[in-house]
Every structure is written in C-alpha cells, then in structure tokens.
Amino acid sequence: MPASVSAAVPDSASAQSIAPVLIIHTGDPIDELRQSYGSYAVQLQKAAGLADDETEIVSVFQGQFLREPEQYRAVLITGSPTMVTDLVDWSERTAAWLRRAAEHGLPMFGVCYGHQLLSHAFGGKVGYNPAGRVAGTMAVRRHAVAADEHLLQEIPDSFEAHMLHSQVVLEPPPGATVLASSTMDPHHMLRLAPNIFSAQFHPEFTGEFVRAHLAYYTEVYGKCGIDTAAMCAQVCETPQSAALLRRFLDLHAPVKQIPVTI
C-alpha cells in the first residue's frame, strides 16, 4: 500500500507538510485480477497521476479509519463489489465522514461505488439498475447543462467509458446536477457541489482490465443475458473519460500545506 505523507519535515514547531490526496478504498477485484492489474485503489491512483508520496490510501472495507478531512487536499473514492444498499458498517461510517468532508469544503470525486455512496450520503436513492447489469465499454452523453462545467469542457458531447456495475443512482440528492447520462442510466455523472463530482463509469480502468474481467466472469454475465464475447469486441481505450481524474485534481485540488505537530 502506498505511503501517505510527503517530504521530510523540518525540525520546527511551525513545520508544514503537503496534504496528500486521500483515496478511500472500498473494495477490490478478485485476487487473480488484482495481482495482474493492481487493487482498485492503485488503479485509481495511477489514472489520477499521483505518486506514492502524495497519496494516502485508506482501506475502509478492511477496517481502516479515516483521518480528519482537513488533513487532505482532495478525496477519490473507488469502486467495490459491495452494494451500497447493504448498509454495511464501514460503508455507513464512510458516508458520515463524506458529509463532514463536504461541510469542510473538501473536493471529492467518486467512481462507481464511490458515485453511489456520495449520493446515498447526501440524501439520494441508490438501488439495482432497472435496465439490468451493465458491463463493457459504452457511450456516455454529456448534457447541455455541462457546457459551462470546466471539468468537462475538453470532453466531447459523446464519449466512451468503461462500466461494470449492478446498482446505480436512482434519484440524485437534492441540489445535484446531472452532467451526463447513458442509454442504461440517466444519472451517469453528477455534480453534487461546486467541487464534488461522481461518475458511474470507471475512468481508472484500462481496456485490458475490462476484457480480463469480462473473460473471468463469462458464466456470471451469461446468466444475466450479457454476451461477454460481443462486449469484449466493443471494448476500446477511453482517453476522454480517463483524463477526468487528473483534470479534477488540476482544477479543484491545488497543493496545500497542513501543520505538522512536532
């Protein structure tokens, strides 16, 4: 697991340290895929362009606890095989922490489970997708309301994104803005606050990982009516969605200093 804090601290009572980007690690792929492609947290870290010394990964699903929001400069939230509607203890504790982080003004970006958990935390409704299970690479359509959103200004009106999920945001929280949708999900990307965003798709996944996932779960997806061979043939790289995490950090999470107790 990557280390959390940055450069050496001067020997001074007023020393400062660079606040890390927090990755809230909510679950992992099966061991075979994790060993080949990395944990969900590591994949998110790599996609965001973050070095180990500017990242803190906290595996909440394994019982690790989060520090106070002011210790971080931004938050990224991973996907998970857990369902938000299971209301497991670690997930509900994390939801409460996200509410406090929002009050603190901390920039946040959640993907898949992270997308759903943010909406759940802020009063939205999450549940199984009425359109069914979703897997593969599909088009996401940017809404007109997103034209003035700086995060999406370099994104075309329609772009490809990787998707692997069963649950979705059924009703966004009060005050949320729907920025993008897909044919199987009308709430595919949300702005929950000026510096809080979430996406049902996976900007961190590579096409290679998605193909490997589909191949491993061929039998499972077949029972859901999903032709994994056809889905694999449609998998492509997704540079527009992949760029979102870095752009989010560039726009909303400038480097900040935090006091260090000597």
PDB file of C-alpha atoms in Angstrom:
ATOM      1  CA  MET A   1       0.000   0.000   0.000  1.00  0.00           C
ATOM      2  CA  PRO A   2       1.434   3.408  -0.953  1.00  0.00           C
ATOM      3  CA  ALA A   3       2.804   5.612   1.779  1.00  0.00           C
ATOM      4  CA  SER A   4       0.773   8.523   2.927  1.00  0.00           C
ATOM      5  CA  VAL A   5       2.742  11.668   3.637  1.00  0.00           C
ATOM      6  CA  SER A   6       5.244  13.607   1.607  1.00  0.00           C
ATOM      7  CA  ALA A   7       8.643  15.188   2.070  1.00  0.00           C
ATOM      8  CA  ALA A   8      10.771  15.284   5.198  1.00  0.00           C
ATOM      9  CA  VAL A   9       9.557  17.662   7.886  1.00  0.00           C
ATOM     10  CA  PRO A  10      11.879  20.425   9.136  1.00  0.00           C
ATOM     11  CA  ASP A  11      12.726  20.385  12.835  1.00  0.00           C
ATOM     12  CA  SER A  12      10.433  23.268  13.729  1.00  0.00           C
ATOM     13  CA  ALA A  13       7.335  23.701  15.842  1.00  0.00           C
ATOM     14  CA  SER A  14       5.716  25.530  12.924  1.00  0.00           C
ATOM     15  CA  ALA A  15       6.631  22.876  10.316  1.00  0.00           C
ATOM     16  CA  GLN A  16       4.342  22.341   7.374  1.00  0.00           C
ATOM     17  CA  SER A  17       3.656  19.239   5.279  1.00  0.00           C
ATOM     18  CA  ILE A  18       1.994  18.779   1.895  1.00  0.00           C
ATOM     19  CA  ALA A  19      -1.539  17.480   2.325  1.00  0.00           C
ATOM     20  CA  PRO A  20      -1.999  14.187   0.445  1.00  0.00           C
ATOM     21  CA  VAL A  21      -4.842  13.163  -1.816  1.00  0.00           C
ATOM     22  CA  LEU A  22      -6.937  10.588   0.025  1.00  0.00           C
ATOM     23  CA  ILE A  23      -8.088   7.500  -1.836  1.00  0.00           C
ATOM     24  CA  ILE A  24     -10.958   5.837   0.002  1.00  0.00           C
ATOM     25  CA  HIS A  25     -10.510   2.171  -0.864  1.00  0.00           C
ATOM     26  CA  THR A  26     -13.896   0.434  -0.721  1.00  0.00           C
ATOM     27  CA  GLY A  27     -13.145  -2.972  -2.247  1.00  0.00           C
ATOM     28  CA  ASP A  28     -11.099  -4.955  -4.741  1.00  0.00           C
ATOM     29  CA  PRO A  29     -11.340  -7.245  -7.742  1.00  0.00           C
ATOM     30  CA  ILE A  30     -10.722 -10.959  -7.282  1.00  0.00           C
ATOM     31  CA  ASP A  31      -7.120 -11.868  -6.405  1.00  0.00           C
ATOM     32  CA  GLU A  32      -6.262 -13.028  -9.922  1.00  0.00           C
ATOM     33  CA  LEU A  33      -7.188  -9.665 -11.418  1.00  0.00           C
ATOM     34  CA  ARG A  34      -5.759  -7.676  -8.505  1.00  0.00           C
ATOM     35  CA  GLN A  35      -2.393  -9.379  -8.830  1.00  0.00           C
ATOM     36  CA  SER A  36      -2.258  -8.666 -12.571  1.00  0.00           C
ATOM     37  CA  TYR A  37      -3.694  -5.140 -12.669  1.00  0.00           C
ATOM     38  CA  GLY A  38      -3.486  -3.773  -9.133  1.00  0.00           C
ATOM     39  CA  SER A  39      -6.074  -3.028  -6.483  1.00  0.00           C
ATOM     40  CA  TYR A  40      -8.919  -0.647  -7.282  1.00  0.00           C
ATOM     41  CA  ALA A  41      -7.119   1.976  -5.215  1.00  0.00           C
ATOM     42  CA  VAL A  42      -3.841   1.543  -7.102  1.00  0.00           C
ATOM     43  CA  GLN A  43      -5.636   1.694 -10.460  1.00  0.00           C
ATOM     44  CA  LEU A  44      -7.332   4.927  -9.355  1.00  0.00           C
ATOM     45  CA  GLN A  45      -4.030   6.363  -8.114  1.00  0.00           C
ATOM     46  CA  LYS A  46      -2.307   5.563 -11.413  1.00  0.00           C
ATOM     47  CA  ALA A  47      -5.118   7.057 -13.502  1.00  0.00           C
ATOM     48  CA  ALA A  48      -5.008  10.233 -11.401  1.00  0.00           C
ATOM     49  CA  GLY A  49      -1.255  10.561 -11.973  1.00  0.00           C
ATOM     50  CA  LEU A  50      -0.468  10.520  -8.251  1.00  0.00           C
ATOM     51  CA  ALA A  51       2.884   9.477  -6.816  1.00  0.00           C
ATOM     52  CA  ASP A  52       3.054   7.394  -3.647  1.00  0.00           C
ATOM     53  CA  ASP A  53       4.366  10.334  -1.603  1.00  0.00           C
ATOM     54  CA  GLU A  54       1.329  12.492  -2.448  1.00  0.00           C
ATOM     55  CA  THR A  55      -1.280   9.794  -1.830  1.00  0.00           C
ATOM     56  CA  GLU A  56      -2.863   8.222   1.229  1.00  0.00           C
ATOM     57  CA  ILE A  57      -4.876   5.048   0.669  1.00  0.00           C
ATOM     58  CA  VAL A  58      -7.273   4.081   3.449  1.00  0.00           C
ATOM     59  CA  SER A  59      -8.907   0.670   3.025  1.00  0.00           C
ATOM     60  CA  VAL A  60     -12.161   1.309   4.860  1.00  0.00           C
ATOM     61  CA  PHE A  61     -13.564  -2.065   3.779  1.00  0.00           C
ATOM     62  CA  GLN A  62     -10.738  -3.714   5.739  1.00  0.00           C
ATOM     63  CA  GLY A  63     -11.447  -1.718   8.899  1.00  0.00           C
ATOM     64  CA  GLN A  64      -9.011   1.176   8.456  1.00  0.00           C
ATOM     65  CA  PHE A  65     -10.177   4.573   9.702  1.00  0.00           C
ATOM     66  CA  LEU A  66     -10.046   7.954   8.012  1.00  0.00           C
ATOM     67  CA  ARG A  67      -8.278  10.974   9.483  1.00  0.00           C
ATOM     68  CA  GLU A  68      -9.980  14.353   9.775  1.00  0.00           C
ATOM     69  CA  PRO A  69     -10.956  15.982   6.434  1.00  0.00           C
ATOM     70  CA  GLU A  70      -8.605  18.945   6.903  1.00  0.00           C
ATOM     71  CA  GLN A  71      -5.648  16.544   6.652  1.00  0.00           C
ATOM     72  CA  TYR A  72      -6.282  16.054   2.921  1.00  0.00           C
ATOM     73  CA  ARG A  73      -6.378  18.227  -0.207  1.00  0.00           C
ATOM     74  CA  ALA A  74      -8.870  16.038  -2.117  1.00  0.00           C
ATOM     75  CA  VAL A  75     -10.658  12.695  -2.000  1.00  0.00           C
ATOM     76  CA  LEU A  76     -11.071   9.971  -4.623  1.00  0.00           C
ATOM     77  CA  ILE A  77     -13.422   7.044  -3.883  1.00  0.00           C
ATOM     78  CA  THR A  78     -13.025   3.647  -5.546  1.00  0.00           C
ATOM     79  CA  GLY A  79     -15.460   1.095  -6.851  1.00  0.00           C
ATOM     80  CA  SER A  80     -16.351  -2.013  -4.853  1.00  0.00           C
ATOM     81  CA  PRO A  81     -18.038  -5.418  -5.153  1.00  0.00           C
ATOM     82  CA  THR A  82     -20.109  -4.419  -2.090  1.00  0.00           C
ATOM     83  CA  MET A  83     -23.557  -2.901  -2.647  1.00  0.00           C
ATOM     84  CA  VAL A  84     -24.326   0.486  -1.093  1.00  0.00           C
ATOM     85  CA  THR A  85     -27.806  -0.783  -0.185  1.00  0.00           C
ATOM     86  CA  ASP A  86     -26.246  -3.463   2.034  1.00  0.00           C
ATOM     87  CA  LEU A  87     -25.624  -0.626   4.535  1.00  0.00           C
ATOM     88  CA  VAL A  88     -22.558  -2.362   5.979  1.00  0.00           C
ATOM     89  CA  ASP A  89     -20.947  -0.624   8.958  1.00  0.00           C
ATOM     90  CA  TRP A  90     -17.761   0.549   7.255  1.00  0.00           C
ATOM     91  CA  SER A  91     -19.751   1.999   4.362  1.00  0.00           C
ATOM     92  CA  GLU A  92     -22.158   3.876   6.597  1.00  0.00           C
ATOM     93  CA  ARG A  93     -19.244   5.252   8.649  1.00  0.00           C
ATOM     94  CA  THR A  94     -17.650   6.407   5.415  1.00  0.00           C
ATOM     95  CA  ALA A  95     -20.893   8.062   4.303  1.00  0.00           C
ATOM     96  CA  ALA A  96     -20.976  10.023   7.567  1.00  0.00           C
ATOM     97  CA  TRP A  97     -17.335  11.054   7.047  1.00  0.00           C
ATOM     98  CA  LEU A  98     -18.162  12.232   3.498  1.00  0.00           C
ATOM     99  CA  ARG A  99     -20.871  14.501   4.878  1.00  0.00           C
ATOM    100  CA  ARG A 100     -18.353  16.053   7.276  1.00  0.00           C
ATOM    101  CA  ALA A 101     -15.806  16.382   4.473  1.00  0.00           C
ATOM    102  CA  ALA A 102     -18.381  18.201   2.326  1.00  0.00           C
ATOM    103  CA  GLU A 103     -19.069  20.626   5.188  1.00  0.00           C
ATOM    104  CA  HIS A 104     -15.318  21.214   5.348  1.00  0.00           C
ATOM    105  CA  GLY A 105     -15.298  22.047   1.612  1.00  0.00           C
ATOM    106  CA  LEU A 106     -13.060  19.135   0.618  1.00  0.00           C
ATOM    107  CA  PRO A 107     -13.011  18.397  -3.163  1.00  0.00           C
ATOM    108  CA  MET A 108     -14.218  14.843  -3.898  1.00  0.00           C
ATOM    109  CA  PHE A 109     -14.635  12.543  -6.883  1.00  0.00           C
ATOM    110  CA  GLY A 110     -16.320   9.137  -6.565  1.00  0.00           C
ATOM    111  CA  VAL A 111     -16.423   6.376  -9.170  1.00  0.00           C
ATOM    112  CA  CYS A 112     -18.996   3.562  -9.399  1.00  0.00           C
ATOM    113  CA  TYR A 113     -19.481   2.580  -5.728  1.00  0.00           C
ATOM    114  CA  GLY A 114     -17.997   5.950  -4.801  1.00  0.00           C
ATOM    115  CA  HIS A 115     -20.549   7.661  -7.060  1.00  0.00           C
ATOM    116  CA  GLN A 116     -23.389   5.796  -5.392  1.00  0.00           C
ATOM    117  CA  LEU A 117     -22.009   6.272  -1.874  1.00  0.00           C
ATOM    118  CA  LEU A 118     -21.778  10.045  -2.298  1.00  0.00           C
ATOM    119  CA  SER A 119     -25.395  10.207  -3.459  1.00  0.00           C
ATOM    120  CA  HIS A 120     -26.502   7.957  -0.601  1.00  0.00           C
ATOM    121  CA  ALA A 121     -24.568  10.104   1.895  1.00  0.00           C
ATOM    122  CA  PHE A 122     -26.196  13.309   0.647  1.00  0.00           C
ATOM    123  CA  GLY A 123     -29.789  12.077   0.544  1.00  0.00           C
ATOM    124  CA  GLY A 124     -30.152  10.442  -2.868  1.00  0.00           C
ATOM    125  CA  LYS A 125     -31.554   6.992  -3.622  1.00  0.00           C
ATOM    126  CA  VAL A 126     -29.402   4.057  -4.749  1.00  0.00           C
ATOM    127  CA  GLY A 127     -30.633   0.672  -5.941  1.00  0.00           C
ATOM    128  CA  TYR A 128     -30.382  -2.030  -8.580  1.00  0.00           C
ATOM    129  CA  ASN A 129     -30.446  -0.701 -12.106  1.00  0.00           C
ATOM    130  CA  PRO A 130     -33.927  -1.155 -13.639  1.00  0.00           C
ATOM    131  CA  ALA A 131     -32.160  -1.600 -17.004  1.00  0.00           C
ATOM    132  CA  GLY A 132     -30.144  -4.535 -15.668  1.00  0.00           C
ATOM    133  CA  ARG A 133     -26.494  -5.302 -15.107  1.00  0.00           C
ATOM    134  CA  VAL A 134     -24.015  -3.261 -17.169  1.00  0.00           C
ATOM    135  CA  ALA A 135     -20.600  -4.366 -18.434  1.00  0.00           C
ATOM    136  CA  GLY A 136     -18.185  -3.268 -21.127  1.00  0.00           C
ATOM    137  CA  THR A 137     -17.427  -0.015 -22.922  1.00  0.00           C
ATOM    138  CA  MET A 138     -20.391   2.223 -23.746  1.00  0.00           C
ATOM    139  CA  ALA A 139     -21.139   5.765 -24.831  1.00  0.00           C
ATOM    140  CA  VAL A 140     -21.859   8.483 -22.275  1.00  0.00           C
ATOM    141  CA  ARG A 141     -23.688  11.600 -23.418  1.00  0.00           C
ATOM    142  CA  ARG A 142     -22.796  14.959 -21.916  1.00  0.00           C
ATOM    143  CA  HIS A 143     -25.832  17.117 -21.089  1.00  0.00           C
ATOM    144  CA  ALA A 144     -26.210  20.698 -22.289  1.00  0.00           C
ATOM    145  CA  VAL A 145     -26.052  21.899 -18.674  1.00  0.00           C
ATOM    146  CA  ALA A 146     -22.440  20.641 -18.571  1.00  0.00           C
ATOM    147  CA  ALA A 147     -21.289  23.068 -21.275  1.00  0.00           C
ATOM    148  CA  ASP A 148     -20.096  25.567 -18.650  1.00  0.00           C
ATOM    149  CA  GLU A 149     -18.615  22.948 -16.320  1.00  0.00           C
ATOM    150  CA  HIS A 150     -14.833  23.366 -16.505  1.00  0.00           C
ATOM    151  CA  LEU A 151     -14.231  19.706 -15.678  1.00  0.00           C
ATOM    152  CA  LEU A 152     -15.987  18.646 -18.889  1.00  0.00           C
ATOM    153  CA  GLN A 153     -15.070  21.456 -21.256  1.00  0.00           C
ATOM    154  CA  GLU A 154     -12.447  19.318 -23.009  1.00  0.00           C
ATOM    155  CA  ILE A 155     -14.835  16.350 -23.301  1.00  0.00           C
ATOM    156  CA  PRO A 156     -16.917  15.812 -26.482  1.00  0.00           C
ATOM    157  CA  ASP A 157     -20.713  15.642 -26.294  1.00  0.00           C
ATOM    158  CA  SER A 158     -20.486  11.840 -26.536  1.00  0.00           C
ATOM    159  CA  PHE A 159     -17.534   9.830 -25.217  1.00  0.00           C
ATOM    160  CA  GLU A 160     -16.701   6.202 -24.445  1.00  0.00           C
ATOM    161  CA  ALA A 161     -16.341   4.920 -20.885  1.00  0.00           C
ATOM    162  CA  HIS A 162     -15.853   1.580 -19.123  1.00  0.00           C
ATOM    163  CA  MET A 163     -18.715   0.273 -16.994  1.00  0.00           C
ATOM    164  CA  LEU A 164     -19.066  -2.656 -14.593  1.00  0.00           C
ATOM    165  CA  HIS A 165     -21.993  -2.309 -12.198  1.00  0.00           C
ATOM    166  CA  SER A 166     -25.350  -3.596 -10.971  1.00  0.00           C
ATOM    167  CA  GLN A 167     -26.537  -0.665  -8.862  1.00  0.00           C
ATOM    168  CA  VAL A 168     -26.986   2.968  -9.878  1.00  0.00           C
ATOM    169  CA  VAL A 169     -28.159   6.279  -8.511  1.00  0.00           C
ATOM    170  CA  LEU A 170     -31.929   6.075  -8.916  1.00  0.00           C
ATOM    171  CA  GLU A 171     -32.586   9.560  -7.539  1.00  0.00           C
ATOM    172  CA  PRO A 172     -29.789  12.156  -7.213  1.00  0.00           C
ATOM    173  CA  PRO A 173     -29.548  14.065  -3.932  1.00  0.00           C
ATOM    174  CA  PRO A 174     -31.306  17.422  -3.573  1.00  0.00           C
ATOM    175  CA  GLY A 175     -29.372  20.127  -5.385  1.00  0.00           C
ATOM    176  CA  ALA A 176     -27.323  17.738  -7.519  1.00  0.00           C
ATOM    177  CA  THR A 177     -26.869  18.439 -11.245  1.00  0.00           C
ATOM    178  CA  VAL A 178     -26.894  15.589 -13.757  1.00  0.00           C
ATOM    179  CA  LEU A 179     -23.964  16.215 -16.089  1.00  0.00           C
ATOM    180  CA  ALA A 180     -24.128  13.099 -18.266  1.00  0.00           C
ATOM    181  CA  SER A 181     -26.202  10.000 -18.963  1.00  0.00           C
ATOM    182  CA  SER A 182     -26.058   6.715 -20.873  1.00  0.00           C
ATOM    183  CA  THR A 183     -28.726   4.596 -22.537  1.00  0.00           C
ATOM    184  CA  MET A 184     -28.861   2.429 -19.405  1.00  0.00           C
ATOM    185  CA  ASP A 185     -28.511   5.098 -16.729  1.00  0.00           C
ATOM    186  CA  PRO A 186     -29.961   8.643 -16.752  1.00  0.00           C
ATOM    187  CA  HIS A 187     -27.724   9.758 -13.837  1.00  0.00           C
ATOM    188  CA  HIS A 188     -24.327   8.650 -15.072  1.00  0.00           C
ATOM    189  CA  MET A 189     -22.335  11.672 -13.880  1.00  0.00           C
ATOM    190  CA  LEU A 190     -23.267  14.160 -11.180  1.00  0.00           C
ATOM    191  CA  ARG A 191     -22.078  17.432  -9.725  1.00  0.00           C
ATOM    192  CA  LEU A 192     -23.076  17.342  -6.069  1.00  0.00           C
ATOM    193  CA  ALA A 193     -21.360  20.614  -5.114  1.00  0.00           C
ATOM    194  CA  PRO A 194     -19.073  23.035  -6.941  1.00  0.00           C
ATOM    195  CA  ASN A 195     -16.082  20.796  -6.127  1.00  0.00           C
ATOM    196  CA  ILE A 196     -17.758  17.386  -5.617  1.00  0.00           C
ATOM    197  CA  PHE A 197     -18.324  15.101  -8.620  1.00  0.00           C
ATOM    198  CA  SER A 198     -19.145  11.473  -9.232  1.00  0.00           C
ATOM    199  CA  ALA A 199     -19.354   9.097 -12.182  1.00  0.00           C
ATOM    200  CA  GLN A 200     -20.931   5.687 -12.542  1.00  0.00           C
ATOM    201  CA  PHE A 201     -18.327   4.773 -15.166  1.00  0.00           C
ATOM    202  CA  HIS A 202     -14.705   3.854 -14.415  1.00  0.00           C
ATOM    203  CA  PRO A 203     -12.170   6.418 -15.687  1.00  0.00           C
ATOM    204  CA  GLU A 204      -9.412   4.416 -13.976  1.00  0.00           C
ATOM    205  CA  PHE A 205      -9.888   1.114 -15.846  1.00  0.00           C
ATOM    206  CA  THR A 206      -7.911   0.164 -18.933  1.00  0.00           C
ATOM    207  CA  GLY A 207      -9.414  -1.758 -21.818  1.00  0.00           C
ATOM    208  CA  GLU A 208      -7.150  -4.678 -20.939  1.00  0.00           C
ATOM    209  CA  PHE A 209      -8.537  -4.867 -17.407  1.00  0.00           C
ATOM    210  CA  VAL A 210     -12.157  -4.738 -18.641  1.00  0.00           C
ATOM    211  CA  ARG A 211     -11.524  -7.565 -21.137  1.00  0.00           C
ATOM    212  CA  ALA A 212      -9.898  -9.680 -18.423  1.00  0.00           C
ATOM    213  CA  HIS A 213     -12.840  -9.022 -16.086  1.00  0.00           C
ATOM    214  CA  LEU A 214     -15.366  -9.975 -18.760  1.00  0.00           C
ATOM    215  CA  ALA A 215     -13.453 -13.142 -19.602  1.00  0.00           C
ATOM    216  CA  TYR A 216     -13.274 -14.209 -15.954  1.00  0.00           C
ATOM    217  CA  TYR A 217     -16.993 -13.634 -15.363  1.00  0.00           C
ATOM    218  CA  THR A 218     -18.290 -15.027 -18.658  1.00  0.00           C
ATOM    219  CA  GLU A 219     -20.588 -17.531 -16.943  1.00  0.00           C
ATOM    220  CA  VAL A 220     -21.932 -14.999 -14.434  1.00  0.00           C
ATOM    221  CA  TYR A 221     -22.674 -12.417 -17.119  1.00  0.00           C
ATOM    222  CA  GLY A 222     -24.191 -15.069 -19.380  1.00  0.00           C
ATOM    223  CA  LYS A 223     -26.836 -15.739 -16.735  1.00  0.00           C
ATOM    224  CA  CYS A 224     -27.680 -12.014 -16.915  1.00  0.00           C
ATOM    225  CA  GLY A 225     -28.093 -12.156 -20.680  1.00  0.00           C
ATOM    226  CA  ILE A 226     -24.779 -10.426 -21.398  1.00  0.00           C
ATOM    227  CA  ASP A 227     -22.713 -11.788 -24.299  1.00  0.00           C
ATOM    228  CA  THR A 228     -19.189 -11.236 -22.996  1.00  0.00           C
ATOM    229  CA  ALA A 229     -17.573 -12.093 -26.340  1.00  0.00           C
ATOM    230  CA  ALA A 230     -19.602  -9.334 -28.003  1.00  0.00           C
ATOM    231  CA  MET A 231     -18.828  -6.973 -25.121  1.00  0.00           C
ATOM    232  CA  CYS A 232     -15.089  -7.711 -25.362  1.00  0.00           C
ATOM    233  CA  ALA A 233     -15.169  -6.925 -29.075  1.00  0.00           C
ATOM    234  CA  GLN A 234     -16.568  -3.479 -28.263  1.00  0.00           C
ATOM    235  CA  VAL A 235     -14.021  -2.642 -25.544  1.00  0.00           C
ATOM    236  CA  CYS A 236     -11.722   0.200 -26.527  1.00  0.00           C
ATOM    237  CA  GLU A 237      -9.478   2.680 -24.775  1.00  0.00           C
ATOM    238  CA  THR A 238     -11.286   5.655 -23.247  1.00  0.00           C
ATOM    239  CA  PRO A 239      -8.959   8.681 -23.240  1.00  0.00           C
ATOM    240  CA  GLN A 240     -11.690  11.283 -22.633  1.00  0.00           C
ATOM    241  CA  SER A 241     -13.069   9.660 -19.500  1.00  0.00           C
ATOM    242  CA  ALA A 242      -9.587   8.572 -18.374  1.00  0.00           C
ATOM    243  CA  ALA A 243      -8.448  12.207 -18.315  1.00  0.00           C
ATOM    244  CA  LEU A 244     -11.141  13.305 -15.880  1.00  0.00           C
ATOM    245  CA  LEU A 245      -9.367  12.400 -12.647  1.00  0.00           C
ATOM    246  CA  ARG A 246      -6.242  14.389 -13.478  1.00  0.00           C
ATOM    247  CA  ARG A 247      -8.311  17.318 -14.684  1.00  0.00           C
ATOM    248  CA  PHE A 248     -10.377  17.218 -11.477  1.00  0.00           C
ATOM    249  CA  LEU A 249      -7.232  17.428  -9.341  1.00  0.00           C
ATOM    250  CA  ASP A 250      -5.766  20.200 -11.501  1.00  0.00           C
ATOM    251  CA  LEU A 251      -8.939  22.291 -11.225  1.00  0.00           C
ATOM    252  CA  HIS A 252     -10.085  21.632  -7.668  1.00  0.00           C
ATOM    253  CA  ALA A 253      -7.206  20.335  -5.565  1.00  0.00           C
ATOM    254  CA  PRO A 254      -4.167  22.606  -5.607  1.00  0.00           C
ATOM    255  CA  VAL A 255      -1.314  21.594  -3.320  1.00  0.00           C
ATOM    256  CA  LYS A 256      -1.955  22.787   0.223  1.00  0.00           C
ATOM    257  CA  GLN A 257       0.154  22.850   3.375  1.00  0.00           C
ATOM    258  CA  ILE A 258      -1.026  21.367   6.659  1.00  0.00           C
ATOM    259  CA  PRO A 259       0.543  21.943  10.103  1.00  0.00           C
ATOM    260  CA  VAL A 260       2.680  19.149  11.482  1.00  0.00           C
ATOM    261  CA  THR A 261       2.873  18.567  15.217  1.00  0.00           C
ATOM    262  CA  ILE A 262       6.475  18.118  16.315  1.00  0.00           C
TER     263      ILE A 262
END
